[in-house]
mmCIF file of C-alpha atoms and ligand atoms in Angstrom:
data_model
loop_
_atom_site.group_PDB
_atom_site.id
_atom_site.type_symbol
_atom_site.label_atom_id
_atom_site.label_comp_id
_atom_site.label_asym_id
_atom_site.label_seq_id
_atom_site.Cartn_x
_atom_site.Cartn_y
_atom_site.Cartn_z
ATOM 1 C CA MET A 38 -46.252 213.152 -77.569
ATOM 2 C CA THR A 39 -49.844 213.122 -76.389
ATOM 3 C CA LEU A 40 -52.207 211.521 -78.900
ATOM 4 C CA ILE A 41 -55.791 212.791 -79.010
ATOM 5 C CA LEU A 42 -58.711 211.086 -80.697
ATOM 6 C CA ALA A 43 -61.520 213.428 -81.705
ATOM 7 C CA LEU A 44 -64.938 212.032 -82.666
ATOM 8 C CA ASP A 45 -67.937 213.665 -84.292
ATOM 9 C CA PHE A 46 -71.345 211.884 -84.295
ATOM 10 C CA GLY A 47 -73.189 214.379 -86.476
ATOM 11 C CA GLY A 48 -76.564 212.722 -87.141
ATOM 12 C CA THR A 49 -76.054 212.272 -90.882
ATOM 13 C CA LYS A 50 -72.284 212.248 -90.920
ATOM 14 C CA LEU A 51 -69.598 210.621 -88.756
ATOM 15 C CA ALA A 52 -66.039 212.010 -88.507
ATOM 16 C CA ALA A 53 -62.976 211.202 -86.607
ATOM 17 C CA ALA A 54 -59.439 212.570 -86.421
ATOM 18 C CA THR A 55 -56.181 212.172 -84.534
ATOM 19 C CA ILE A 56 -53.817 214.875 -83.540
ATOM 20 C CA ASN A 57 -50.949 215.477 -81.182
ATOM 21 C CA ALA A 58 -51.937 217.803 -78.322
ATOM 22 C CA GLY A 59 -50.822 221.321 -79.016
ATOM 23 C CA SER A 60 -50.582 220.752 -82.768
ATOM 24 C CA LYS A 61 -52.811 222.333 -85.363
ATOM 25 C CA GLN A 62 -52.317 219.607 -87.991
ATOM 26 C CA TRP A 63 -54.331 216.491 -88.162
ATOM 27 C CA LEU A 64 -52.408 213.248 -88.164
ATOM 28 C CA GLY A 65 -55.337 211.293 -89.561
ATOM 29 C CA TYR A 66 -58.790 212.424 -90.560
ATOM 30 C CA GLU A 67 -61.781 210.488 -91.869
ATOM 31 C CA ARG A 68 -65.366 211.233 -92.701
ATOM 32 C CA ARG A 69 -68.224 208.807 -93.439
ATOM 33 C CA LEU A 70 -71.879 209.158 -94.183
ATOM 34 C CA SER A 71 -74.302 207.662 -91.713
ATOM 35 C CA PRO A 72 -76.656 205.326 -93.649
ATOM 36 C CA PRO A 73 -80.284 206.477 -93.945
ATOM 37 C CA ASN A 74 -81.478 203.531 -91.711
ATOM 38 C CA ALA A 75 -78.756 204.081 -89.118
ATOM 39 C CA ASN A 76 -79.256 203.444 -85.487
ATOM 40 C CA ALA A 77 -76.951 203.867 -82.491
ATOM 41 C CA ASP A 78 -75.411 200.479 -82.937
ATOM 42 C CA THR A 79 -74.649 200.911 -86.668
ATOM 43 C CA ASP A 80 -73.238 204.419 -85.993
ATOM 44 C CA LEU A 81 -71.012 202.963 -83.214
ATOM 45 C CA GLU A 82 -69.892 200.195 -85.477
ATOM 46 C CA ILE A 83 -68.932 202.585 -88.397
ATOM 47 C CA MET A 84 -67.149 204.781 -85.919
ATOM 48 C CA ARG A 85 -65.181 201.848 -84.544
ATOM 49 C CA SER A 86 -63.919 200.921 -87.975
ATOM 50 C CA VAL A 87 -62.967 204.558 -88.670
ATOM 51 C CA ILE A 88 -61.128 204.742 -85.343
ATOM 52 C CA ASN A 89 -59.277 201.531 -86.033
ATOM 53 C CA SER A 90 -58.164 202.675 -89.421
ATOM 54 C CA LEU A 91 -56.899 206.016 -87.932
ATOM 55 C CA LEU A 92 -55.179 204.603 -84.865
ATOM 56 C CA LYS A 93 -53.607 201.593 -86.537
ATOM 57 C CA GLY A 94 -53.120 199.951 -83.139
ATOM 58 C CA ALA A 95 -51.839 203.103 -81.430
ATOM 59 C CA LYS A 96 -53.399 203.993 -78.108
ATOM 60 C CA PRO A 97 -54.843 207.604 -77.671
ATOM 61 C CA ASP A 98 -54.225 209.439 -74.398
ATOM 62 C CA ALA A 99 -57.634 211.023 -74.305
ATOM 63 C CA ILE A 100 -60.794 211.118 -76.377
ATOM 64 C CA GLY A 101 -63.007 214.127 -77.087
ATOM 65 C CA VAL A 102 -66.520 213.628 -78.539
ATOM 66 C CA SER A 103 -69.043 215.905 -80.237
ATOM 67 C CA PHE A 104 -72.557 214.482 -80.325
ATOM 68 C CA GLY A 105 -75.432 215.817 -82.507
ATOM 69 C CA GLY A 106 -78.080 215.877 -79.808
ATOM 70 C CA PRO A 107 -78.609 216.667 -76.105
ATOM 71 C CA VAL A 108 -75.988 215.221 -73.844
ATOM 72 C CA ASP A 109 -75.387 215.421 -70.144
ATOM 73 C CA ALA A 110 -71.781 216.597 -70.305
ATOM 74 C CA THR A 111 -71.126 215.871 -66.593
ATOM 75 C CA THR A 112 -71.808 212.127 -67.032
ATOM 76 C CA GLY A 113 -71.157 211.876 -70.813
ATOM 77 C CA LYS A 114 -74.518 210.266 -71.279
ATOM 78 C CA VAL A 115 -76.444 210.919 -74.452
ATOM 79 C CA ARG A 116 -80.033 211.894 -73.889
ATOM 80 C CA LEU A 117 -81.223 211.150 -77.400
ATOM 81 C CA SER A 118 -80.580 211.888 -81.061
ATOM 82 C CA HIS A 119 -83.194 213.680 -83.131
ATOM 83 C CA HIS A 120 -81.965 212.068 -86.260
ATOM 84 C CA VAL A 121 -80.769 208.577 -85.413
ATOM 85 C CA LEU A 122 -82.808 205.933 -83.421
ATOM 86 C CA GLY A 123 -81.538 204.096 -80.346
ATOM 87 C CA TRP A 124 -79.343 206.768 -78.759
ATOM 88 C CA GLU A 125 -81.708 207.137 -75.768
ATOM 89 C CA ASN A 126 -79.532 207.193 -72.526
ATOM 90 C CA VAL A 127 -76.492 205.663 -74.075
ATOM 91 C CA PRO A 128 -73.523 206.116 -71.748
ATOM 92 C CA LEU A 129 -71.186 207.138 -74.574
ATOM 93 C CA ARG A 130 -68.372 208.340 -72.396
ATOM 94 C CA ASP A 131 -68.358 205.110 -70.267
ATOM 95 C CA LEU A 132 -68.498 202.997 -73.462
ATOM 96 C CA LEU A 133 -65.424 204.710 -74.904
ATOM 97 C CA GLU A 134 -63.502 204.791 -71.643
ATOM 98 C CA GLU A 135 -64.005 201.059 -71.141
ATOM 99 C CA GLU A 136 -63.176 200.192 -74.744
ATOM 100 C CA PHE A 137 -59.977 202.302 -74.949
ATOM 101 C CA GLY A 138 -59.030 202.502 -71.284
ATOM 102 C CA VAL A 139 -58.437 206.263 -71.451
ATOM 103 C CA PRO A 140 -60.438 209.344 -70.267
ATOM 104 C CA ALA A 141 -63.042 210.747 -72.587
ATOM 105 C CA GLY A 142 -65.265 213.866 -72.642
ATOM 106 C CA VAL A 143 -68.618 214.107 -74.395
ATOM 107 C CA ASP A 144 -70.739 217.099 -75.099
ATOM 108 C CA ASN A 145 -73.371 218.222 -77.623
ATOM 109 C CA ASP A 146 -72.211 219.457 -80.984
ATOM 110 C CA ALA A 147 -73.176 223.155 -80.626
ATOM 111 C CA ASN A 148 -71.274 223.418 -77.238
ATOM 112 C CA VAL A 149 -68.316 221.549 -78.723
ATOM 113 C CA ALA A 150 -68.175 223.554 -81.915
ATOM 114 C CA ALA A 151 -68.318 226.716 -79.764
ATOM 115 C CA LEU A 152 -65.293 225.429 -77.937
ATOM 116 C CA GLY A 153 -63.536 224.639 -81.173
ATOM 117 C CA GLU A 154 -64.133 228.089 -82.590
ATOM 118 C CA HIS A 155 -62.938 229.649 -79.360
ATOM 119 C CA ARG A 156 -59.749 227.661 -79.057
ATOM 120 C CA PHE A 157 -58.843 227.283 -82.761
ATOM 121 C CA GLY A 158 -61.088 229.490 -84.876
ATOM 122 C CA ALA A 159 -62.955 232.770 -85.096
ATOM 123 C CA GLY A 160 -63.215 233.166 -81.325
ATOM 124 C CA GLN A 161 -59.530 233.019 -80.421
ATOM 125 C CA GLY A 162 -58.607 235.677 -77.947
ATOM 126 C CA TYR A 163 -62.266 236.487 -77.021
ATOM 127 C CA ASP A 164 -63.533 235.858 -73.455
ATOM 128 C CA SER A 165 -67.170 235.782 -74.365
ATOM 129 C CA LEU A 166 -68.794 234.501 -77.510
ATOM 130 C CA PHE A 167 -71.950 232.876 -78.690
ATOM 131 C CA TYR A 168 -71.583 230.359 -81.445
ATOM 132 C CA ILE A 169 -74.563 229.669 -83.686
ATOM 133 C CA THR A 170 -74.809 226.886 -86.255
ATOM 134 C CA VAL A 171 -77.554 227.269 -88.899
ATOM 135 C CA SER A 172 -78.072 224.180 -91.061
ATOM 136 C CA THR A 173 -80.588 221.335 -90.706
ATOM 137 C CA GLY A 174 -81.351 222.716 -87.257
ATOM 138 C CA VAL A 175 -80.204 225.912 -85.380
ATOM 139 C CA GLY A 176 -78.058 225.330 -82.340
ATOM 140 C CA GLY A 177 -76.069 227.578 -80.078
ATOM 141 C CA GLY A 178 -73.153 227.272 -77.638
ATOM 142 C CA TRP A 179 -71.774 229.679 -75.043
ATOM 143 C CA ILE A 180 -68.235 230.556 -74.104
ATOM 144 C CA LEU A 181 -68.288 232.842 -71.104
ATOM 145 C CA ASN A 182 -65.140 233.975 -69.293
ATOM 146 C CA GLY A 183 -63.168 231.694 -71.611
ATOM 147 C CA GLN A 184 -65.190 228.543 -70.565
ATOM 148 C CA PRO A 185 -68.102 226.667 -71.970
ATOM 149 C CA TRP A 186 -71.242 227.617 -70.148
ATOM 150 C CA ARG A 187 -73.776 224.847 -70.423
ATOM 151 C CA GLY A 188 -76.533 225.812 -68.019
ATOM 152 C CA SER A 189 -77.680 223.748 -65.089
ATOM 153 C CA GLU A 190 -78.553 220.700 -67.260
ATOM 154 C CA GLY A 191 -76.554 221.297 -70.408
ATOM 155 C CA MET A 192 -79.406 223.081 -72.190
ATOM 156 C CA ALA A 193 -78.062 226.614 -72.297
ATOM 157 C CA GLY A 194 -77.806 228.310 -75.749
ATOM 158 C CA GLU A 195 -80.892 226.920 -77.355
ATOM 159 C CA ILE A 196 -81.375 229.925 -79.604
ATOM 160 C CA GLY A 197 -83.039 227.594 -82.210
ATOM 161 C CA HIS A 198 -86.116 227.464 -80.081
ATOM 162 C CA MET A 199 -86.229 231.119 -79.107
ATOM 163 C CA VAL A 200 -89.674 232.469 -80.354
ATOM 164 C CA VAL A 201 -89.282 235.412 -82.555
ATOM 165 C CA ASP A 202 -92.762 235.361 -84.052
ATOM 166 C CA PRO A 203 -95.452 234.054 -81.734
ATOM 167 C CA ASN A 204 -97.931 233.919 -84.614
ATOM 168 C CA GLY A 205 -95.509 232.137 -86.914
ATOM 169 C CA PRO A 206 -95.656 228.560 -88.204
ATOM 170 C CA VAL A 207 -95.581 225.641 -85.762
ATOM 171 C CA CYS A 208 -92.106 224.203 -85.010
ATOM 172 C CA LEU A 209 -91.220 220.627 -84.286
ATOM 173 C CA CYS A 210 -90.977 221.671 -80.599
ATOM 174 C CA GLY A 211 -94.609 222.572 -80.561
ATOM 175 C CA LYS A 212 -94.133 226.319 -80.290
ATOM 176 C CA ARG A 213 -94.640 228.866 -83.058
ATOM 177 C CA GLY A 214 -92.137 231.045 -84.868
ATOM 178 C CA CYS A 215 -88.938 229.678 -83.355
ATOM 179 C CA VAL A 216 -85.651 230.836 -84.990
ATOM 180 C CA GLU A 217 -85.128 227.255 -86.207
ATOM 181 C CA ARG A 218 -88.643 227.057 -87.680
ATOM 182 C CA LEU A 219 -87.927 230.145 -89.789
ATOM 183 C CA ALA A 220 -84.188 229.780 -90.505
ATOM 184 C CA SER A 221 -83.176 226.130 -90.768
ATOM 185 C CA GLY A 222 -82.617 224.695 -94.272
ATOM 186 C CA PRO A 223 -85.249 221.977 -94.211
ATOM 187 C CA TYR A 224 -88.001 224.303 -92.914
ATOM 188 C CA MET A 225 -87.157 226.965 -95.549
ATOM 189 C CA ALA A 226 -87.387 224.253 -98.218
ATOM 190 C CA GLN A 227 -90.756 223.007 -96.731
ATOM 191 C CA ASP A 228 -92.164 226.479 -96.720
ATOM 192 C CA VAL A 229 -91.308 227.253 -100.371
ATOM 193 C CA ARG A 230 -92.590 223.828 -101.379
ATOM 194 C CA GLU A 231 -95.867 224.533 -99.769
ATOM 195 C CA VAL A 232 -96.258 227.888 -101.520
ATOM 196 C CA LEU A 233 -95.405 226.342 -104.910
ATOM 197 C CA ARG A 234 -97.901 223.452 -104.399
ATOM 198 C CA ASN A 235 -100.727 225.849 -103.525
ATOM 199 C CA GLU A 236 -100.082 228.564 -106.097
ATOM 200 C CA PRO A 237 -102.657 229.324 -108.843
ATOM 201 C CA PRO A 238 -102.104 228.064 -112.416
ATOM 202 C CA ARG A 239 -99.138 229.612 -114.306
ATOM 203 C CA ARG A 240 -99.584 232.920 -115.886
ATOM 204 C CA GLN A 241 -97.497 234.511 -118.554
ATOM 205 C CA GLY A 242 -94.123 235.829 -117.618
ATOM 206 C CA ARG A 243 -91.708 235.135 -114.843
ATOM 207 C CA GLN A 244 -92.838 235.076 -111.260
ATOM 208 C CA GLY A 245 -91.619 233.994 -107.835
ATOM 209 C CA GLY A 246 -90.759 230.357 -107.741
ATOM 210 C CA ASP A 247 -89.885 229.904 -111.467
ATOM 211 C CA ILE A 248 -86.163 229.744 -110.786
ATOM 212 C CA LEU A 249 -86.762 227.370 -107.885
ATOM 213 C CA ARG A 250 -88.810 225.062 -110.185
ATOM 214 C CA GLU A 251 -86.141 225.190 -112.828
ATOM 215 C CA LEU A 252 -83.399 224.325 -110.448
ATOM 216 C CA VAL A 253 -85.155 221.078 -109.415
ATOM 217 C CA GLY A 254 -86.639 220.207 -112.774
ATOM 218 C CA ASP A 255 -90.214 220.710 -111.300
ATOM 219 C CA ASN A 256 -89.633 217.981 -108.675
ATOM 220 C CA LEU A 257 -90.428 220.030 -105.609
ATOM 221 C CA GLU A 258 -89.167 217.191 -103.304
ATOM 222 C CA LEU A 259 -85.605 218.128 -104.436
ATOM 223 C CA ILE A 260 -85.834 221.584 -102.959
ATOM 224 C CA THR A 261 -83.426 222.100 -100.064
ATOM 225 C CA GLY A 262 -82.121 225.064 -98.146
ATOM 226 C CA GLN A 263 -79.271 225.338 -100.533
ATOM 227 C CA VAL A 264 -81.554 225.316 -103.530
ATOM 228 C CA VAL A 265 -83.538 228.140 -101.946
ATOM 229 C CA SER A 266 -80.177 230.075 -101.508
ATOM 230 C CA GLU A 267 -79.252 229.494 -105.145
ATOM 231 C CA ALA A 268 -82.721 230.542 -106.414
ATOM 232 C CA ALA A 269 -82.596 233.745 -104.298
ATOM 233 C CA ALA A 270 -79.188 234.597 -105.698
ATOM 234 C CA GLY A 271 -80.602 234.023 -109.149
ATOM 235 C CA GLY A 272 -83.437 236.601 -108.442
ATOM 236 C CA ASP A 273 -86.269 234.334 -107.482
ATOM 237 C CA ASN A 274 -88.711 236.524 -105.472
ATOM 238 C CA LEU A 275 -90.242 233.647 -103.462
ATOM 239 C CA ALA A 276 -86.825 232.248 -102.431
ATOM 240 C CA GLN A 277 -85.678 235.776 -101.513
ATOM 241 C CA GLU A 278 -88.720 236.325 -99.358
ATOM 242 C CA ILE A 279 -88.169 233.073 -97.405
ATOM 243 C CA LEU A 280 -84.434 233.793 -97.016
ATOM 244 C CA TYR A 281 -85.179 237.312 -95.890
ATOM 245 C CA ARG A 282 -87.479 236.009 -93.137
ATOM 246 C CA ALA A 283 -84.747 233.548 -92.118
ATOM 247 C CA SER A 284 -82.126 236.237 -91.730
ATOM 248 C CA TRP A 285 -84.686 238.482 -90.001
ATOM 249 C CA ALA A 286 -85.410 235.688 -87.461
ATOM 250 C CA LEU A 287 -81.689 235.170 -86.795
ATOM 251 C CA GLY A 288 -81.129 238.940 -86.410
ATOM 252 C CA VAL A 289 -84.051 239.294 -83.908
ATOM 253 C CA GLY A 290 -82.659 236.251 -81.951
ATOM 254 C CA ILE A 291 -79.129 237.648 -81.905
ATOM 255 C CA GLY A 292 -80.185 241.125 -80.891
ATOM 256 C CA ASN A 293 -82.158 239.702 -77.972
ATOM 257 C CA VAL A 294 -79.259 237.507 -76.919
ATOM 258 C CA ALA A 295 -76.945 240.511 -77.104
ATOM 259 C CA ASN A 296 -79.203 242.453 -74.809
ATOM 260 C CA LEU A 297 -79.360 239.554 -72.338
ATOM 261 C CA ILE A 298 -75.771 238.479 -72.021
ATOM 262 C CA ASN A 299 -73.693 241.057 -73.898
ATOM 263 C CA PRO A 300 -71.096 238.789 -75.477
ATOM 264 C CA GLN A 301 -68.194 240.289 -77.456
ATOM 265 C CA ARG A 302 -68.742 238.108 -80.535
ATOM 266 C CA PHE A 303 -71.361 236.011 -82.355
ATOM 267 C CA VAL A 304 -69.730 233.367 -84.496
ATOM 268 C CA LEU A 305 -71.993 231.952 -87.151
ATOM 269 C CA GLY A 306 -71.540 228.735 -89.066
ATOM 270 C CA GLY A 307 -73.457 226.098 -90.905
ATOM 271 C CA GLY A 308 -74.650 225.599 -94.446
ATOM 272 C CA VAL A 309 -77.306 228.305 -94.368
ATOM 273 C CA MET A 310 -74.720 230.908 -93.583
ATOM 274 C CA LYS A 311 -73.404 230.456 -97.073
ATOM 275 C CA ALA A 312 -76.526 232.085 -98.416
ATOM 276 C CA GLY A 313 -74.655 235.226 -99.467
ATOM 277 C CA GLU A 314 -73.883 238.911 -98.602
ATOM 278 C CA ASP A 315 -77.568 240.006 -98.593
ATOM 279 C CA PHE A 316 -78.396 237.387 -95.938
ATOM 280 C CA TRP A 317 -75.576 238.585 -93.749
ATOM 281 C CA GLU A 318 -76.484 242.271 -94.344
ATOM 282 C CA VAL A 319 -80.072 241.810 -93.218
ATOM 283 C CA LEU A 320 -79.104 239.726 -90.225
ATOM 284 C CA ARG A 321 -76.549 242.252 -89.037
ATOM 285 C CA ARG A 322 -78.909 245.160 -89.519
ATOM 286 C CA VAL A 323 -81.878 243.445 -87.771
ATOM 287 C CA ALA A 324 -79.627 242.334 -84.848
ATOM 288 C CA ARG A 325 -78.358 245.940 -84.515
ATOM 289 C CA GLU A 326 -81.871 247.310 -84.557
ATOM 290 C CA THR A 327 -83.051 244.767 -82.016
ATOM 291 C CA ALA A 328 -80.249 245.340 -79.490
ATOM 292 C CA LEU A 329 -80.087 248.436 -77.358
ATOM 293 C CA PRO A 330 -77.762 251.111 -78.856
ATOM 294 C CA GLU A 331 -75.367 250.716 -75.857
ATOM 295 C CA VAL A 332 -74.902 247.032 -76.462
ATOM 296 C CA ASN A 333 -71.893 246.363 -78.718
ATOM 297 C CA PHE A 334 -71.122 243.133 -80.498
ATOM 298 C CA GLU A 335 -69.642 241.732 -83.693
ATOM 299 C CA ILE A 336 -71.206 239.088 -85.922
ATOM 300 C CA VAL A 337 -68.610 237.064 -87.756
ATOM 301 C CA SER A 338 -68.306 233.959 -89.836
ATOM 302 C CA ALA A 339 -67.121 230.734 -88.207
ATOM 303 C CA ALA A 340 -63.605 229.797 -89.288
ATOM 304 C CA LEU A 341 -63.533 226.066 -88.972
ATOM 305 C CA GLY A 342 -66.469 225.040 -91.214
ATOM 306 C CA ASP A 343 -67.644 221.451 -90.809
ATOM 307 C CA ASP A 344 -64.650 220.685 -88.683
ATOM 308 C CA ALA A 345 -65.582 222.909 -85.763
ATOM 309 C CA PRO A 346 -67.073 219.964 -83.777
ATOM 310 C CA LEU A 347 -63.805 217.942 -84.332
ATOM 311 C CA TRP A 348 -61.649 220.822 -83.200
ATOM 312 C CA GLY A 349 -63.805 221.339 -80.179
ATOM 313 C CA ALA A 350 -63.520 217.626 -79.435
ATOM 314 C CA VAL A 351 -59.719 218.091 -79.427
ATOM 315 C CA ALA A 352 -60.121 220.990 -76.967
ATOM 316 C CA LEU A 353 -62.397 218.852 -74.779
ATOM 317 C CA ALA A 354 -59.744 216.110 -74.702
ATOM 318 C CA GLU A 355 -56.915 218.539 -73.998
ATOM 319 C CA ASP A 356 -58.819 219.940 -71.121
ATOM 320 C CA ILE A 357 -59.310 216.507 -69.604
ATOM 321 C CA LEU A 358 -55.534 215.942 -69.758
ATOM 322 C CA CYS A 359 -54.497 219.218 -68.045
HETATM 323 ZN ZN1 LIG B 269 -89.026 225.256 -81.802
#
């Protein structure tokens, strides 16, 4: 039996699992929240305790790691984390290889999740796919000719910062109207909050934003991407407008990517993708309208949910061993 240890440093969440190579059943599986004041050291400490409780003294044969931030996959060195301090230039692969005395592979979460969906999920049997995760950020990962395609410095697939509206609002990257700026949960929440703060005094009768306010008991700070989805499903015009813009932005991004590389499948996961049928319908229609008529593709839901990075980490480890 070949024992694989899969790790997921997710930014706000940490997860680890063990599995026998070739199996589709976890032997052990554990998730923990990363504390709000976490840094690289505390995350590593928590991960160590999770690993120890999973391995119970057993030694893995290989370790696969998904990391929520840019990674140089050739050296296994983390560039930084956008969510957790202290990860700048941490040689994560070397640390793990020294500590456990076995080979390890490290890559960023979107690439790893793409690999997971390709090997174990919605991309099985497809040679070319583009995986997109839409949650607190928007990330993308390529599988081309059955292999991850990372670009020359591991930065391929950054659909989150593809500009779809050059006159749109400013993104954290400094550009305007990126897909992530329009479609990620926190930015959608920020935009509805801003409208609600600046709106004129209440008039009689229902109007856009009322359902949003009700859902958070008038505490606008509690609005999240998920709350926006719920309000939209309940008929809130403002929430529907913001969600429409998000699905439009994703559709334009996907249509352009289809024109450029012509993959067979787009596999979409992440919390925002649970926004409902209307969201998917708009996204598919806009993607179709954006791509050339001769460019064919399917847009499907990811199959592995939050576990896609862990499954991809398994695939990374399996690839090291063969
Ligand atoms: Zn951006």
